[in-house]
Structures are given as structure tokens and as C-alpha cells.
Amino acid sequence: ATSEADEEAAAEPEEAEPEPAPEEEPEEPVESSAASGIGDTITSDDGIEVTLDGVSYGVGTPNTWIIDEPKGALAGVQMDILNGSNEPIVLSTSRVVAFIDGAEYEASAILGPNGDWYLLEDINPRLGTEFTAYFDIPPGAEISQVEYRTGLIFGDTLLFELQ
């Protein structure tokens, strides 16, 4: 003979233990592999493509009205950018950063392919431009890394290794 409580227990399905939620991996900045350098293109999560075309040392001041006389030596970093995102982006000196022995250098100026000054240059979706970022660096020093930051607060950091 079975009791009423036994029958109720048999009628209720056993509750399975809930499966643990999959762990979400934190988003990491878009960084190049150690092989990304001159001639390579890195694409951000938003579709912004940046190519490092070259680095020149000991360059002359291209425009003394825009760039003050360097306190050290002037280096030019040539890059291409293509806005593959759905929003306009702004190209400015705070977006391009060079590193020498761990020290961060902000660009003194950015000039377009015809010598146009890119102070706060808007680049609409599916358009791009070539530019040179000029850095005032210690004489004889060489840039080890170049970063392009797709946003000032939010965005990706695209890292190129030079050494």
C-alpha cells in the first residue's frame, strides 16, 4: 500500500539542477600580433581599418605655422585610415600615440596627403584618407610602438609593433 504523500511525490517530476551560465570572456582591446608592423592593416571591432605605411626620422618641420620648432627631433608616422563603421569618426592628434622605451608621445600635428592640417578631421562611413602624424622625440630615439585609438573613452586600441 502506498500513502497519498508517496503518490504525490511520484507524480512531481524531479527538478534538475540549473546549468551554470557560460562564463563571459571580457572584451580585450584589438591588438596586433607581434608581426603587425609597417605595411600591415589592423581592423577594429567597428570596422575602422588602419594601415601603418612607414616611419621617418629626422624629418623637417612641414609647416612652421602648425608645428612649433621641435625640442628634440621630428619623426613622421605615415598611416592610412578607412572608416568601415556606420558612424563618422574624428581624426585628431590624441588618437595617434607613439611609444619609446615605455614613454608615451602624443602627436604634435597630423597632416593630410596635400599638407592639409587635420586638427579635428571628420571621416564619414566608407571613406578614408592618408595622413602623417608628427612626433617630437629625443634625438636618436626610435619609436617602438604606434597606437591608433578609435575612441577617446570607448573604442579600440590598434597596436603596431616596430621593434
mmCIF file of C-alpha atoms in Angstrom:
data_model
loop_
_atom_site.group_PDB
_atom_site.id
_atom_site.type_symbol
_atom_site.label_atom_id
_atom_site.label_comp_id
_atom_site.label_asym_id
_atom_site.label_seq_id
_atom_site.Cartn_x
_atom_site.Cartn_y
_atom_site.Cartn_z
ATOM 1 C CA ALA A 1 0.000 0.000 0.000
ATOM 2 C CA THR A 2 1.183 3.466 -0.861
ATOM 3 C CA SER A 3 0.335 6.543 1.016
ATOM 4 C CA GLU A 4 -1.101 9.668 -0.512
ATOM 5 C CA ALA A 5 2.173 11.562 0.093
ATOM 6 C CA ASP A 6 4.149 8.872 -1.799
ATOM 7 C CA GLU A 7 1.794 9.172 -4.779
ATOM 8 C CA GLU A 8 2.158 12.980 -4.862
ATOM 9 C CA ALA A 9 5.948 12.706 -4.703
ATOM 10 C CA ALA A 10 5.958 10.205 -7.563
ATOM 11 C CA ALA A 11 3.747 12.462 -9.682
ATOM 12 C CA GLU A 12 6.056 15.502 -9.332
ATOM 13 C CA PRO A 13 8.983 15.433 -11.704
ATOM 14 C CA GLU A 14 12.383 15.807 -10.105
ATOM 15 C CA GLU A 15 13.861 19.251 -10.588
ATOM 16 C CA ALA A 16 17.129 19.184 -12.471
ATOM 17 C CA GLU A 17 19.871 21.387 -11.148
ATOM 18 C CA PRO A 18 20.163 24.529 -13.263
ATOM 19 C CA GLU A 19 23.109 24.549 -15.628
ATOM 20 C CA PRO A 20 25.704 27.168 -14.776
ATOM 21 C CA ALA A 21 25.691 30.144 -17.122
ATOM 22 C CA PRO A 22 28.636 30.130 -19.515
ATOM 23 C CA GLU A 23 31.362 32.463 -18.371
ATOM 24 C CA GLU A 24 31.556 35.579 -20.482
ATOM 25 C CA GLU A 25 35.039 36.434 -21.590
ATOM 26 C CA PRO A 26 35.925 40.083 -21.073
ATOM 27 C CA GLU A 27 36.409 42.119 -24.222
ATOM 28 C CA GLU A 28 40.056 42.760 -24.908
ATOM 29 C CA PRO A 29 41.447 45.632 -26.951
ATOM 30 C CA VAL A 30 42.018 44.848 -30.594
ATOM 31 C CA GLU A 31 45.752 44.426 -30.722
ATOM 32 C CA SER A 32 48.037 43.219 -33.406
ATOM 33 C CA SER A 33 50.152 40.167 -33.183
ATOM 34 C CA ALA A 34 53.859 40.761 -32.763
ATOM 35 C CA ALA A 35 54.103 40.576 -36.574
ATOM 36 C CA SER A 36 51.895 43.655 -37.176
ATOM 37 C CA GLY A 37 54.127 46.470 -38.224
ATOM 38 C CA ILE A 38 54.936 48.551 -41.266
ATOM 39 C CA GLY A 39 52.707 47.600 -44.191
ATOM 40 C CA ASP A 40 50.141 45.807 -42.019
ATOM 41 C CA THR A 41 46.463 46.704 -41.564
ATOM 42 C CA ILE A 42 44.513 46.234 -38.341
ATOM 43 C CA THR A 43 40.704 46.429 -38.258
ATOM 44 C CA SER A 44 38.779 47.482 -35.148
ATOM 45 C CA ASP A 45 35.608 45.765 -33.949
ATOM 46 C CA ASP A 46 33.670 48.671 -35.535
ATOM 47 C CA GLY A 47 35.308 48.183 -38.930
ATOM 48 C CA ILE A 48 37.849 51.019 -38.813
ATOM 49 C CA GLU A 49 40.897 49.909 -40.821
ATOM 50 C CA VAL A 50 44.286 51.443 -40.074
ATOM 51 C CA THR A 51 47.471 50.707 -42.023
ATOM 52 C CA LEU A 52 50.932 51.716 -40.870
ATOM 53 C CA ASP A 53 52.756 52.779 -44.055
ATOM 54 C CA GLY A 54 56.083 53.894 -42.621
ATOM 55 C CA VAL A 55 58.112 55.853 -40.083
ATOM 56 C CA SER A 56 60.636 58.561 -40.974
ATOM 57 C CA TYR A 57 63.193 60.062 -38.588
ATOM 58 C CA GLY A 58 64.880 63.455 -38.668
ATOM 59 C CA VAL A 59 62.209 64.977 -40.889
ATOM 60 C CA GLY A 60 61.991 68.710 -41.360
ATOM 61 C CA THR A 61 59.097 70.714 -39.977
ATOM 62 C CA PRO A 62 56.480 70.548 -42.756
ATOM 63 C CA ASN A 63 54.631 73.680 -41.661
ATOM 64 C CA THR A 64 56.025 76.032 -39.013
ATOM 65 C CA TRP A 65 52.633 77.665 -38.519
ATOM 66 C CA ILE A 66 51.140 74.331 -37.401
ATOM 67 C CA ILE A 67 54.113 72.641 -35.725
ATOM 68 C CA ASP A 68 56.400 74.508 -33.342
ATOM 69 C CA GLU A 69 60.131 74.079 -33.708
ATOM 70 C CA PRO A 70 60.830 70.621 -32.231
ATOM 71 C CA LYS A 71 62.600 70.448 -28.881
ATOM 72 C CA GLY A 72 64.171 67.157 -29.981
ATOM 73 C CA ALA A 73 63.929 65.530 -33.405
ATOM 74 C CA LEU A 74 60.826 65.221 -35.531
ATOM 75 C CA ALA A 75 59.563 61.788 -36.610
ATOM 76 C CA GLY A 76 56.784 61.255 -39.146
ATOM 77 C CA VAL A 77 54.461 58.256 -38.940
ATOM 78 C CA GLN A 78 52.622 57.636 -42.203
ATOM 79 C CA MET A 79 49.249 55.884 -41.946
ATOM 80 C CA ASP A 80 46.074 55.207 -43.934
ATOM 81 C CA ILE A 81 42.633 55.026 -42.358
ATOM 82 C CA LEU A 82 39.369 53.705 -43.783
ATOM 83 C CA ASN A 83 36.151 54.233 -41.842
ATOM 84 C CA GLY A 84 34.283 50.955 -42.272
ATOM 85 C CA SER A 85 31.914 51.783 -39.409
ATOM 86 C CA ASN A 86 28.406 53.223 -39.679
ATOM 87 C CA GLU A 87 29.262 56.461 -37.869
ATOM 88 C CA PRO A 88 31.568 59.374 -38.690
ATOM 89 C CA ILE A 89 34.903 59.290 -36.865
ATOM 90 C CA VAL A 90 37.239 62.124 -35.927
ATOM 91 C CA LEU A 91 40.957 62.070 -36.689
ATOM 92 C CA SER A 92 42.959 64.124 -34.190
ATOM 93 C CA THR A 93 46.381 64.207 -32.534
ATOM 94 C CA SER A 94 45.052 62.464 -29.426
ATOM 95 C CA ARG A 95 44.128 59.384 -31.492
ATOM 96 C CA VAL A 96 47.698 58.582 -32.604
ATOM 97 C CA VAL A 97 50.297 57.739 -29.958
ATOM 98 C CA ALA A 98 53.933 56.629 -30.248
ATOM 99 C CA PHE A 99 55.944 54.789 -27.600
ATOM 100 C CA ILE A 100 59.685 54.891 -26.951
ATOM 101 C CA ASP A 101 61.052 52.791 -24.072
ATOM 102 C CA GLY A 102 57.591 52.724 -22.475
ATOM 103 C CA ALA A 103 57.148 56.525 -22.619
ATOM 104 C CA GLU A 104 54.026 57.805 -24.414
ATOM 105 C CA TYR A 105 54.283 60.540 -27.058
ATOM 106 C CA GLU A 106 51.227 62.341 -28.433
ATOM 107 C CA ALA A 107 51.381 63.614 -31.990
ATOM 108 C CA SER A 108 52.321 67.285 -32.360
ATOM 109 C CA ALA A 109 50.269 67.563 -35.552
ATOM 110 C CA ILE A 110 48.578 65.485 -38.232
ATOM 111 C CA LEU A 111 48.781 66.495 -41.866
ATOM 112 C CA GLY A 112 46.850 65.071 -44.795
ATOM 113 C CA PRO A 113 48.332 63.980 -48.129
ATOM 114 C CA ASN A 114 48.402 67.539 -49.535
ATOM 115 C CA GLY A 115 49.810 69.094 -46.360
ATOM 116 C CA ASP A 116 46.343 69.981 -45.047
ATOM 117 C CA TRP A 117 46.219 70.298 -41.281
ATOM 118 C CA TYR A 118 43.941 67.682 -39.705
ATOM 119 C CA LEU A 119 43.020 69.320 -36.414
ATOM 120 C CA LEU A 120 39.658 67.561 -35.942
ATOM 121 C CA GLU A 121 39.117 65.876 -39.298
ATOM 122 C CA ASP A 122 35.761 64.137 -39.788
ATOM 123 C CA ILE A 123 35.836 60.926 -41.807
ATOM 124 C CA ASN A 124 32.411 59.694 -42.855
ATOM 125 C CA PRO A 125 31.498 55.995 -43.201
ATOM 126 C CA ARG A 126 33.167 54.136 -46.093
ATOM 127 C CA LEU A 127 35.633 56.984 -46.681
ATOM 128 C CA GLY A 128 39.294 57.186 -45.804
ATOM 129 C CA THR A 129 42.453 59.238 -46.023
ATOM 130 C CA GLU A 130 46.221 59.076 -45.820
ATOM 131 C CA PHE A 131 47.931 61.107 -43.116
ATOM 132 C CA THR A 132 51.231 61.711 -41.379
ATOM 133 C CA ALA A 133 51.401 62.138 -37.611
ATOM 134 C CA TYR A 134 54.442 64.142 -36.463
ATOM 135 C CA PHE A 135 56.090 63.423 -33.106
ATOM 136 C CA ASP A 136 58.704 65.479 -31.242
ATOM 137 C CA ILE A 137 61.026 62.768 -29.854
ATOM 138 C CA PRO A 138 64.514 62.668 -28.320
ATOM 139 C CA PRO A 139 67.309 62.868 -30.940
ATOM 140 C CA GLY A 140 68.488 59.398 -31.961
ATOM 141 C CA ALA A 141 65.471 57.658 -30.388
ATOM 142 C CA GLU A 142 63.363 55.204 -32.366
ATOM 143 C CA ILE A 143 59.661 54.559 -31.973
ATOM 144 C CA SER A 144 58.947 51.009 -30.756
ATOM 145 C CA GLN A 145 55.138 51.032 -30.976
ATOM 146 C CA VAL A 146 52.395 53.102 -32.578
ATOM 147 C CA GLU A 147 48.788 53.049 -31.382
ATOM 148 C CA TYR A 148 45.695 54.310 -33.093
ATOM 149 C CA ARG A 149 42.806 54.833 -30.652
ATOM 150 C CA THR A 150 39.379 54.621 -32.286
ATOM 151 C CA GLY A 151 37.723 56.485 -29.408
ATOM 152 C CA LEU A 152 38.814 58.735 -26.592
ATOM 153 C CA ILE A 153 36.868 56.869 -23.896
ATOM 154 C CA PHE A 154 35.240 53.926 -25.621
ATOM 155 C CA GLY A 155 36.771 52.271 -28.621
ATOM 156 C CA ASP A 156 39.593 50.020 -29.633
ATOM 157 C CA THR A 157 43.319 50.431 -29.437
ATOM 158 C CA LEU A 158 45.064 49.261 -32.601
ATOM 159 C CA LEU A 159 48.695 48.476 -31.785
ATOM 160 C CA PHE A 160 51.588 48.270 -34.251
ATOM 161 C CA GLU A 161 54.964 46.872 -33.112
ATOM 162 C CA LEU A 162 58.039 48.346 -34.783
ATOM 163 C CA GLN A 163 60.914 46.671 -32.929
#
